[in-house]
């Protein structure tokens, strides 16, 4: 088997080990270095066993792997899920080791996670939720004294009219009914509606780095197309062209709608192979077992 | 010992004893128009009943600090007064020293209502509304009167309803409320009258701590529609023990909302009951927000076909607040329907109990009852018991009940966090959202916003959140 030392040898493009100071602080490069993660409830079981990955601005990287390979744990660890503990490694974004930051601060620095299973928040409307989130995003890392205080309309929060226009336009783009905004967040939503709400949030919050966790799972072809359109519309917009994407998926089909620049195969908490888009076709043709066998054969 | 002055006489210290009662009876004998609608003999009978009845239940749970059998009655006074009954708009008539009586709520009462400061009737404002079709009929006037006046005039609608809905003999505290009754209101909405504005009944805590025993009777005539808003506000720390009876006529609709924001040491024990005639609908809305101890019984009896009762209640106990909420719907005939929704939360050392009963009697075929209560615990020392119960004796009925007690959803907090929303703000949004199914049923947007704001302030004041 590969070890953390040998794993990234042929993935040089993806796993550039550059010191953080080499990047200008405002450069949108996400750099994951030797990331080890355990679940809080079971600290003896390492789910991520040394992930190295660098995503530069405007790039789309796909992480492919079977269920249980650690894909979602990677997404959660990047966003700071309280159920996981990072035992080793760092994640550098905008010159900061974001592992030291709370999830909301990571989001306000421009990170975004589209959940595989978005959580319902009963009694809270999509509009209220989004408005609060948008104000937080605009405030950035400034604390309460910042120019924008989301709880205070008079202190620079987005004006109601501006917000209404923005949400209506974005919903129209995603072919979402106006009534969608008044519904409670993810409560009683179908699988497709949940994924479209994730896309609505992404489109409105305008992240600089977005992780899509199995956004294709459970979607019919139309919904998948719509997700693809959302991502591509964002990527091809002026403000979205620099967004880095980490597309986590089990199946290659989403990559037909959101073409990846680089594909990484994850097995047992490690990236065992990286390559161009053709790697996804290889997985589709030969399956994950073939990659596993190949990696086992080439490891020292 | 606290004391006040009633008509030049020093108000007696209140204890639930024959000595206090005889002083009260002697006072009322000399001051017609005070008190309420109970004669001396009934008061004595009620006190005997109070002494004979056991206290309702033992302490509901570990950590519950109040013992209903040994409630302290210290530093309370019993009074009954109608010092300055004004019929002008509330805001203009509010005396500057009347704590609570200048509450902004009073300025919004456009349909009329009355204001008590402790047991003292401060203001009375008749309803003003256009009833062109009914104006010529004497019986079409909307009545808002102090209970003593209505009883003195033997208002026929009052006499038909009084003491027929809540059986004061059945409960220790309703017996106490009857024995010492010292204020109250009668509200009558005649047949066919549809009121758009709520009638407000305001109970403001008196500056001197008082023992207040109100009795409210609301009669909504056939085909009529009304909203009554009962508020508890003010800085005083009274002991309030009262009865509300609501009679909803054929095809009539009553929204009865209670927004309880009493002073932080206030204790409130209320039994509120409704009876619906054929196709009549009562909707109880209850927000228990203030006080140190609130025990509330919300009951509805559906004894004519087509009757419907909704009960929506919430409480949010912070600090060391205790709320004991009991709801009951009695389906005596069918088809009748009921829908009960309760949301409760507690933090710090708040204690709560909810007991929900649905009874579907043998003749109530075709009835439909739903009971749903959810409790949210925001600190380790907070406690809420939830005890829903269905008793079904008829066939061919639909009945549902469900209950949950849970803590904050960490997944939801994380989800909001990934959208940039800081934990404290996420917690606020999630907790307010938790109450929304109950808030959404309150009868006006202004009232819904008021309840949301009050909950928001309580969240600000709570010391432990999401522990």
PDB file of N, CA, C and O in Angstrom, chain B residues 35 116 118-119 147 177-178 180-185 203 211-216 230 232 239-244 269-271:
ATOM      1  N   UNK B  35     -65.616  44.105  43.199  1.00  0.00           N
ATOM      2  CA  UNK B  35     -65.541  42.648  43.313  1.00  0.00           C
ATOM      3  C   UNK B  35     -65.775  41.970  41.987  1.00  0.00           C
ATOM      4  O   UNK B  35     -64.993  42.134  41.061  1.00  0.00           O
ATOM      5  N   UNK B 116     -56.781  46.617  33.853  1.00  0.00           N
ATOM      6  CA  UNK B 116     -56.689  46.514  35.303  1.00  0.00           C
ATOM      7  C   UNK B 116     -55.249  46.749  35.735  1.00  0.00           C
ATOM      8  O   UNK B 116     -54.323  46.222  35.130  1.00  0.00           O
ATOM      9  N   UNK B 118     -53.363  45.692  38.802  1.00  0.00           N
ATOM     10  CA  UNK B 118     -53.716  44.800  39.896  1.00  0.00           C
ATOM     11  C   UNK B 118     -55.201  44.502  39.790  1.00  0.00           C
ATOM     12  O   UNK B 118     -55.703  44.231  38.699  1.00  0.00           O
ATOM     13  N   UNK B 119     -55.912  44.600  40.903  1.00  0.00           N
ATOM     14  CA  UNK B 119     -57.348  44.356  40.854  1.00  0.00           C
ATOM     15  C   UNK B 119     -58.128  45.626  40.579  1.00  0.00           C
ATOM     16  O   UNK B 119     -59.342  45.619  40.509  1.00  0.00           O
ATOM     17  N   UNK B 147     -66.838  42.984  35.256  1.00  0.00           N
ATOM     18  CA  UNK B 147     -67.719  41.858  35.542  1.00  0.00           C
ATOM     19  C   UNK B 147     -68.785  42.228  36.575  1.00  0.00           C
ATOM     20  O   UNK B 147     -69.951  41.845  36.454  1.00  0.00           O
ATOM     21  N   UNK B 177     -59.885  31.192  43.202  1.00  0.00           N
ATOM     22  CA  UNK B 177     -60.208  32.349  42.358  1.00  0.00           C
ATOM     23  C   UNK B 177     -61.638  32.806  42.587  1.00  0.00           C
ATOM     24  O   UNK B 177     -61.935  34.012  42.571  1.00  0.00           O
ATOM     25  N   UNK B 178     -62.535  31.861  42.826  1.00  0.00           N
ATOM     26  CA  UNK B 178     -63.941  32.193  43.028  1.00  0.00           C
ATOM     27  C   UNK B 178     -64.156  32.813  44.414  1.00  0.00           C
ATOM     28  O   UNK B 178     -64.872  33.802  44.563  1.00  0.00           O
ATOM     29  N   UNK B 180     -62.128  34.557  46.223  1.00  0.00           N
ATOM     30  CA  UNK B 180     -61.538  35.890  46.408  1.00  0.00           C
ATOM     31  C   UNK B 180     -61.674  36.788  45.174  1.00  0.00           C
ATOM     32  O   UNK B 180     -60.996  37.820  45.095  1.00  0.00           O
ATOM     33  N   UNK B 181     -62.524  36.407  44.257  1.00  0.00           N
ATOM     34  CA  UNK B 181     -62.694  37.168  43.007  1.00  0.00           C
ATOM     35  C   UNK B 181     -62.771  38.668  43.296  1.00  0.00           C
ATOM     36  O   UNK B 181     -63.601  39.120  44.078  1.00  0.00           O
ATOM     37  N   UNK B 182     -61.886  39.423  42.661  1.00  0.00           N
ATOM     38  CA  UNK B 182     -61.909  40.869  42.916  1.00  0.00           C
ATOM     39  C   UNK B 182     -61.849  41.721  41.663  1.00  0.00           C
ATOM     40  O   UNK B 182     -61.741  42.943  41.733  1.00  0.00           O
ATOM     41  N   UNK B 183     -61.898  41.110  40.502  1.00  0.00           N
ATOM     42  CA  UNK B 183     -61.997  41.896  39.283  1.00  0.00           C
ATOM     43  C   UNK B 183     -62.418  40.970  38.152  1.00  0.00           C
ATOM     44  O   UNK B 183     -62.493  39.757  38.335  1.00  0.00           O
ATOM     45  N   UNK B 184     -62.660  41.557  37.007  1.00  0.00           N
ATOM     46  CA  UNK B 184     -63.060  40.706  35.896  1.00  0.00           C
ATOM     47  C   UNK B 184     -63.662  41.501  34.772  1.00  0.00           C
ATOM     48  O   UNK B 184     -63.771  42.728  34.837  1.00  0.00           O
ATOM     49  N   UNK B 185     -64.033  40.804  33.739  1.00  0.00           N
ATOM     50  CA  UNK B 185     -64.570  41.468  32.557  1.00  0.00           C
ATOM     51  C   UNK B 185     -65.640  40.602  31.918  1.00  0.00           C
ATOM     52  O   UNK B 185     -65.584  39.366  31.996  1.00  0.00           O
ATOM     53  N   UNK B 203     -53.996  43.139  32.034  1.00  0.00           N
ATOM     54  CA  UNK B 203     -53.757  43.022  33.468  1.00  0.00           C
ATOM     55  C   UNK B 203     -52.330  43.482  33.734  1.00  0.00           C
ATOM     56  O   UNK B 203     -51.380  42.812  33.349  1.00  0.00           O
ATOM     57  N   UNK B 211     -52.780  40.336  45.437  1.00  0.00           N
ATOM     58  CA  UNK B 211     -53.391  39.066  45.069  1.00  0.00           C
ATOM     59  C   UNK B 211     -54.580  39.413  44.183  1.00  0.00           C
ATOM     60  O   UNK B 211     -55.488  40.120  44.617  1.00  0.00           O
ATOM     61  N   UNK B 212     -54.532  38.978  42.935  1.00  0.00           N
ATOM     62  CA  UNK B 212     -55.529  39.380  41.944  1.00  0.00           C
ATOM     63  C   UNK B 212     -56.296  38.142  41.491  1.00  0.00           C
ATOM     64  O   UNK B 212     -55.691  37.128  41.141  1.00  0.00           O
ATOM     65  N   UNK B 213     -57.626  38.245  41.534  1.00  0.00           N
ATOM     66  CA  UNK B 213     -58.455  37.077  41.210  1.00  0.00           C
ATOM     67  C   UNK B 213     -59.482  37.447  40.139  1.00  0.00           C
ATOM     68  O   UNK B 213     -60.639  37.731  40.442  1.00  0.00           O
ATOM     69  N   UNK B 214     -59.065  37.465  38.889  1.00  0.00           N
ATOM     70  CA  UNK B 214     -59.977  37.893  37.832  1.00  0.00           C
ATOM     71  C   UNK B 214     -60.873  36.750  37.347  1.00  0.00           C
ATOM     72  O   UNK B 214     -60.524  35.572  37.434  1.00  0.00           O
ATOM     73  N   UNK B 215     -62.019  37.171  36.848  1.00  0.00           N
ATOM     74  CA  UNK B 215     -62.910  36.218  36.168  1.00  0.00           C
ATOM     75  C   UNK B 215     -63.373  36.909  34.884  1.00  0.00           C
ATOM     76  O   UNK B 215     -63.947  37.992  34.934  1.00  0.00           O
ATOM     77  N   UNK B 216     -63.082  36.282  33.770  1.00  0.00           N
ATOM     78  CA  UNK B 216     -63.432  36.864  32.470  1.00  0.00           C
ATOM     79  C   UNK B 216     -64.447  35.955  31.794  1.00  0.00           C
ATOM     80  O   UNK B 216     -64.267  34.730  31.763  1.00  0.00           O
ATOM     81  N   UNK B 230     -55.679  38.901  25.651  1.00  0.00           N
ATOM     82  CA  UNK B 230     -55.471  39.075  27.095  1.00  0.00           C
ATOM     83  C   UNK B 230     -53.981  39.260  27.332  1.00  0.00           C
ATOM     84  O   UNK B 230     -53.180  38.393  27.011  1.00  0.00           O
ATOM     85  N   UNK B 232     -50.758  40.288  29.956  1.00  0.00           N
ATOM     86  CA  UNK B 232     -50.261  40.476  31.316  1.00  0.00           C
ATOM     87  C   UNK B 232     -48.944  41.220  31.209  1.00  0.00           C
ATOM     88  O   UNK B 232     -48.003  40.724  30.592  1.00  0.00           O
ATOM     89  N   UNK B 239     -49.634  37.898  42.699  1.00  0.00           N
ATOM     90  CA  UNK B 239     -50.157  36.543  42.593  1.00  0.00           C
ATOM     91  C   UNK B 239     -51.496  36.677  41.886  1.00  0.00           C
ATOM     92  O   UNK B 239     -52.383  37.366  42.365  1.00  0.00           O
ATOM     93  N   UNK B 240     -51.606  36.077  40.714  1.00  0.00           N
ATOM     94  CA  UNK B 240     -52.824  36.207  39.919  1.00  0.00           C
ATOM     95  C   UNK B 240     -53.433  34.826  39.751  1.00  0.00           C
ATOM     96  O   UNK B 240     -52.752  33.887  39.313  1.00  0.00           O
ATOM     97  N   UNK B 241     -54.698  34.706  40.134  1.00  0.00           N
ATOM     98  CA  UNK B 241     -55.336  33.403  40.065  1.00  0.00           C
ATOM     99  C   UNK B 241     -56.703  33.616  39.444  1.00  0.00           C
ATOM    100  O   UNK B 241     -57.564  34.254  40.062  1.00  0.00           O
ATOM    101  N   UNK B 242     -56.887  33.164  38.231  1.00  0.00           N
ATOM    102  CA  UNK B 242     -58.093  33.570  37.533  1.00  0.00           C
ATOM    103  C   UNK B 242     -58.774  32.479  36.723  1.00  0.00           C
ATOM    104  O   UNK B 242     -58.265  31.363  36.563  1.00  0.00           O
ATOM    105  N   UNK B 243     -59.950  32.886  36.235  1.00  0.00           N
ATOM    106  CA  UNK B 243     -60.776  31.989  35.423  1.00  0.00           C
ATOM    107  C   UNK B 243     -61.194  32.757  34.171  1.00  0.00           C
ATOM    108  O   UNK B 243     -61.529  33.939  34.248  1.00  0.00           O
ATOM    109  N   UNK B 244     -61.124  32.085  33.018  1.00  0.00           N
ATOM    110  CA  UNK B 244     -61.663  32.654  31.785  1.00  0.00           C
ATOM    111  C   UNK B 244     -62.673  31.660  31.232  1.00  0.00           C
ATOM    112  O   UNK B 244     -62.362  30.462  31.103  1.00  0.00           O
ATOM    113  N   UNK B 269     -51.860  31.717  37.981  1.00  0.00           N
ATOM    114  CA  UNK B 269     -52.543  30.432  37.888  1.00  0.00           C
ATOM    115  C   UNK B 269     -53.865  30.672  37.167  1.00  0.00           C
ATOM    116  O   UNK B 269     -54.748  31.335  37.702  1.00  0.00           O
ATOM    117  N   UNK B 270     -53.971  30.175  35.955  1.00  0.00           N
ATOM    118  CA  UNK B 270     -55.183  30.455  35.174  1.00  0.00           C
ATOM    119  C   UNK B 270     -55.834  29.173  34.674  1.00  0.00           C
ATOM    120  O   UNK B 270     -55.139  28.241  34.236  1.00  0.00           O
ATOM    121  N   UNK B 271     -57.146  29.175  34.725  1.00  0.00           N
ATOM    122  CA  UNK B 271     -57.898  28.115  34.060  1.00  0.00           C
ATOM    123  C   UNK B 271     -58.788  28.785  33.029  1.00  0.00           C
ATOM    124  O   UNK B 271     -59.582  29.666  33.361  1.00  0.00           O
TER     125      UNK B 271
END
